[in-house]
Amino acid sequence: MDKPVKSEQLRLATRNQLRGAGGVTAALIGIIWLQEIVDQLIFGGSLNAYGIEPRHLSSLSHIFTAPFLHGDFTHLISNTLPLAVLAFLTALRGVGRFLLSTLIIVVVGGLLVWLLARGGDHLGASELVFGYFGLLLASAWHDRRPVSILTAALALLLYGGALWGVLPRDPHISWESHLFGFLAGVLASRWLTPRRTGQTGRSAARF
């Protein structure tokens, strides 16, 4: 009798996990698209002034707005699919962990862009895209559970070629946002993945 009950509980947990990941991913994409529609149709693109201008004190708070802004709809469209896929894969580990990971990527990645990037206006969800990508790959190393390894392998299969984006190839693309977003994702994984003690066989609580 226990096995059918446990099987049903597992199905319900998996269904809730998928719903949670899908819901938070849809909310993220919806917010970014709504912002861009409002910006283009009402403000004429002037909200892009809230991108990051490196080493300008007035722009420091823009680390919280820059990842959600885009230069135009073409820019937004190019980021939408990889953002949706990688955000969903990240959110499968839990909505709370996803939100905290996103905050770390935005703050750490944005601060590094503000401190070290070239002059100009740095904005776009590619910081999040590379952040989630880095987090998924690093989680496979830190966690080493089969599900983490499979998720990282899927992300690498789909978007492995995007890793070239961390190199300074195109002066019109903020490769710094790519690089520092990726590094922030790796840090997020390191900070949020439970550490195995070895001696007690226990691990920290998981988000």
Coordinates of C-alpha atoms in Angstrom, one line a residue:
M1 CA 0.0 0.0 0.0
D2 CA 2.9 2.3 0.7
K3 CA 4.3 2.2 -2.8
P4 CA 1.2 3.6 -4.6
V5 CA 0.9 6.4 -2.0
K6 CA 4.6 7.3 -2.4
S7 CA 4.2 7.2 -6.2
E8 CA 1.2 9.5 -6.1
Q9 CA 3.1 11.9 -3.8
L10 CA 6.0 11.9 -6.1
R11 CA 3.7 12.7 -9.1
L12 CA 2.1 15.5 -7.2
A13 CA 5.4 17.0 -6.1
T14 CA 6.7 16.8 -9.7
R15 CA 3.6 18.4 -11.0
N16 CA 3.8 21.2 -8.5
Q17 CA 7.5 21.7 -9.2
L18 CA 6.8 22.0 -13.0
R19 CA 3.9 24.4 -12.3
G20 CA 6.1 26.5 -10.0
A21 CA 9.0 26.7 -12.5
G22 CA 6.6 27.4 -15.4
G23 CA 4.8 30.1 -13.4
V24 CA 7.8 32.0 -12.3
T25 CA 9.4 31.8 -15.8
A26 CA 6.2 33.1 -17.4
A27 CA 6.1 35.9 -14.9
L28 CA 9.7 36.9 -15.6
I29 CA 9.2 36.9 -19.4
G30 CA 5.9 38.7 -19.0
I31 CA 7.4 41.5 -16.9
I32 CA 10.3 42.0 -19.4
W33 CA 8.0 42.1 -22.4
L34 CA 5.5 44.4 -20.7
Q35 CA 8.3 46.8 -19.7
E36 CA 9.6 46.9 -23.2
I37 CA 6.1 47.5 -24.8
V38 CA 5.5 50.3 -22.3
D39 CA 8.9 51.8 -22.9
Q40 CA 8.6 51.7 -26.7
L41 CA 5.0 52.8 -27.1
I42 CA 4.7 55.3 -24.2
F43 CA 8.2 56.5 -23.3
G44 CA 9.9 56.2 -26.7
G45 CA 12.7 54.1 -25.4
S46 CA 13.8 56.6 -22.8
L47 CA 13.7 54.0 -20.0
N48 CA 17.0 52.7 -21.4
A49 CA 18.6 55.6 -19.5
Y50 CA 18.3 53.2 -16.6
G51 CA 21.0 50.9 -18.0
I52 CA 24.4 50.7 -16.3
E53 CA 27.0 53.4 -17.0
P54 CA 30.2 52.0 -15.5
R55 CA 31.7 54.0 -12.6
H56 CA 28.9 56.7 -12.6
L57 CA 27.6 57.0 -9.1
S58 CA 24.2 58.0 -10.4
S59 CA 24.0 54.7 -12.3
L60 CA 24.9 52.4 -9.4
S61 CA 21.3 51.7 -8.6
H62 CA 20.7 50.8 -12.2
I63 CA 22.2 47.4 -11.5
F64 CA 18.6 46.4 -10.5
T65 CA 17.0 47.7 -13.7
A66 CA 19.5 47.1 -16.5
P67 CA 18.9 43.3 -16.8
F68 CA 15.2 44.0 -17.6
L69 CA 15.7 46.6 -20.2
H70 CA 16.4 46.2 -24.0
G71 CA 17.5 48.5 -26.7
D72 CA 14.6 47.5 -29.0
F73 CA 12.3 44.6 -29.7
T74 CA 14.9 42.8 -31.8
H75 CA 17.2 42.8 -28.8
L76 CA 14.4 41.5 -26.6
I77 CA 13.4 38.8 -29.0
S78 CA 16.9 37.4 -29.3
N79 CA 17.1 37.1 -25.5
T80 CA 13.6 35.7 -24.9
L81 CA 13.9 32.0 -25.8
P82 CA 17.3 31.3 -24.1
L83 CA 16.1 33.3 -21.1
A84 CA 12.8 31.3 -20.9
V85 CA 14.6 27.9 -21.3
L86 CA 17.4 28.6 -18.8
A87 CA 15.2 30.3 -16.3
F88 CA 12.8 27.3 -16.4
L89 CA 15.6 24.8 -15.9
T90 CA 16.9 26.9 -13.0
A91 CA 13.5 27.3 -11.4
L92 CA 13.0 23.5 -11.4
R93 CA 15.2 23.5 -8.3
G94 CA 12.6 25.6 -6.5
V95 CA 11.0 29.0 -6.8
G96 CA 12.7 30.3 -3.6
R97 CA 16.1 29.2 -4.8
F98 CA 15.4 30.7 -8.2
L99 CA 14.5 34.1 -6.8
L100 CA 17.5 34.2 -4.6
S101 CA 19.8 33.1 -7.5
T102 CA 18.3 35.8 -9.6
L103 CA 19.0 38.4 -7.0
I104 CA 22.6 37.3 -6.6
I105 CA 23.1 37.4 -10.4
V106 CA 21.6 40.9 -10.7
V107 CA 23.6 42.3 -7.8
V108 CA 27.0 40.6 -8.2
G109 CA 26.9 40.7 -12.0
G110 CA 25.7 44.2 -12.1
L111 CA 28.3 45.5 -9.6
L112 CA 31.1 43.9 -11.6
V113 CA 29.8 45.5 -14.8
W114 CA 29.6 48.9 -13.0
L115 CA 33.1 48.5 -11.7
L116 CA 35.0 47.0 -14.6
A117 CA 33.1 47.3 -17.9
R118 CA 33.8 49.7 -20.7
G119 CA 32.1 53.0 -20.9
G120 CA 28.6 53.1 -22.4
D121 CA 25.1 51.9 -21.6
H122 CA 25.0 48.3 -20.5
L123 CA 21.6 46.7 -20.5
G124 CA 19.7 43.5 -21.5
A125 CA 18.6 40.2 -20.1
S126 CA 21.7 38.5 -21.4
E127 CA 23.2 39.0 -17.9
L128 CA 20.5 36.8 -16.6
V129 CA 20.8 34.3 -19.4
F130 CA 24.5 33.8 -18.8
G131 CA 23.9 33.9 -15.1
Y132 CA 21.5 31.0 -15.2
F133 CA 23.7 29.2 -17.6
G134 CA 26.7 29.5 -15.2
L135 CA 24.6 28.4 -12.3
L136 CA 23.3 25.3 -14.0
L137 CA 26.8 24.2 -15.1
A138 CA 28.3 25.0 -11.7
S139 CA 25.5 23.2 -9.9
A140 CA 26.4 20.0 -11.7
W141 CA 29.9 20.2 -10.2
H142 CA 28.9 21.3 -6.7
D143 CA 25.8 19.1 -6.3
R144 CA 26.7 16.1 -8.4
R145 CA 23.3 14.7 -8.3
P146 CA 22.1 13.0 -11.5
V147 CA 19.3 15.5 -12.0
S148 CA 21.8 18.4 -11.7
I149 CA 24.2 16.8 -14.2
L150 CA 21.4 16.0 -16.7
T151 CA 20.0 19.6 -16.4
A152 CA 23.5 21.0 -17.0
A153 CA 24.1 18.7 -19.9
L154 CA 20.8 19.8 -21.5
A155 CA 21.7 23.5 -21.0
L156 CA 25.2 22.8 -22.5
L157 CA 23.7 21.0 -25.5
L158 CA 21.2 23.8 -26.2
Y159 CA 23.4 26.8 -25.6
G160 CA 27.0 25.6 -25.2
G161 CA 28.0 27.8 -28.2
A162 CA 26.8 30.9 -26.3
L163 CA 29.9 30.6 -24.1
W164 CA 31.8 32.4 -26.8
G165 CA 29.7 35.4 -25.8
V166 CA 31.9 36.0 -22.8
L167 CA 34.8 37.1 -25.1
P168 CA 35.2 40.6 -26.5
R169 CA 34.3 39.9 -30.1
D170 CA 31.7 42.6 -31.0
P171 CA 32.2 46.2 -29.7
H172 CA 28.5 46.7 -29.8
I173 CA 27.7 43.8 -27.5
S174 CA 28.2 44.0 -23.7
W175 CA 30.4 40.9 -23.4
E176 CA 31.1 42.2 -19.9
S177 CA 27.5 41.5 -18.9
H178 CA 27.8 38.0 -20.3
L179 CA 31.0 37.3 -18.5
F180 CA 30.1 38.8 -15.2
G181 CA 26.6 37.4 -15.3
F182 CA 28.1 33.9 -15.9
L183 CA 30.6 34.4 -13.0
A184 CA 27.7 35.6 -10.7
G185 CA 25.8 32.5 -11.6
V186 CA 28.7 30.3 -10.7
L187 CA 29.0 32.1 -7.3
A188 CA 25.2 31.7 -6.8
S189 CA 25.6 28.0 -7.2
R190 CA 28.5 27.9 -4.8
W191 CA 26.6 29.8 -2.2
L192 CA 23.3 28.0 -2.5
T193 CA 24.4 24.4 -3.0
P194 CA 24.4 22.5 0.3
R195 CA 27.8 21.5 1.5
R196 CA 28.4 17.9 2.4
T197 CA 30.2 17.6 5.7
G198 CA 31.6 14.1 5.2
Q199 CA 31.8 13.4 8.9
T200 CA 28.2 13.5 9.7
G201 CA 26.8 12.6 6.3
R202 CA 24.4 15.6 6.6
S203 CA 24.0 18.6 4.4
A204 CA 22.7 22.1 4.9
A205 CA 19.0 22.9 4.2
R206 CA 18.2 23.3 0.6
F207 CA 16.3 26.2 -0.9

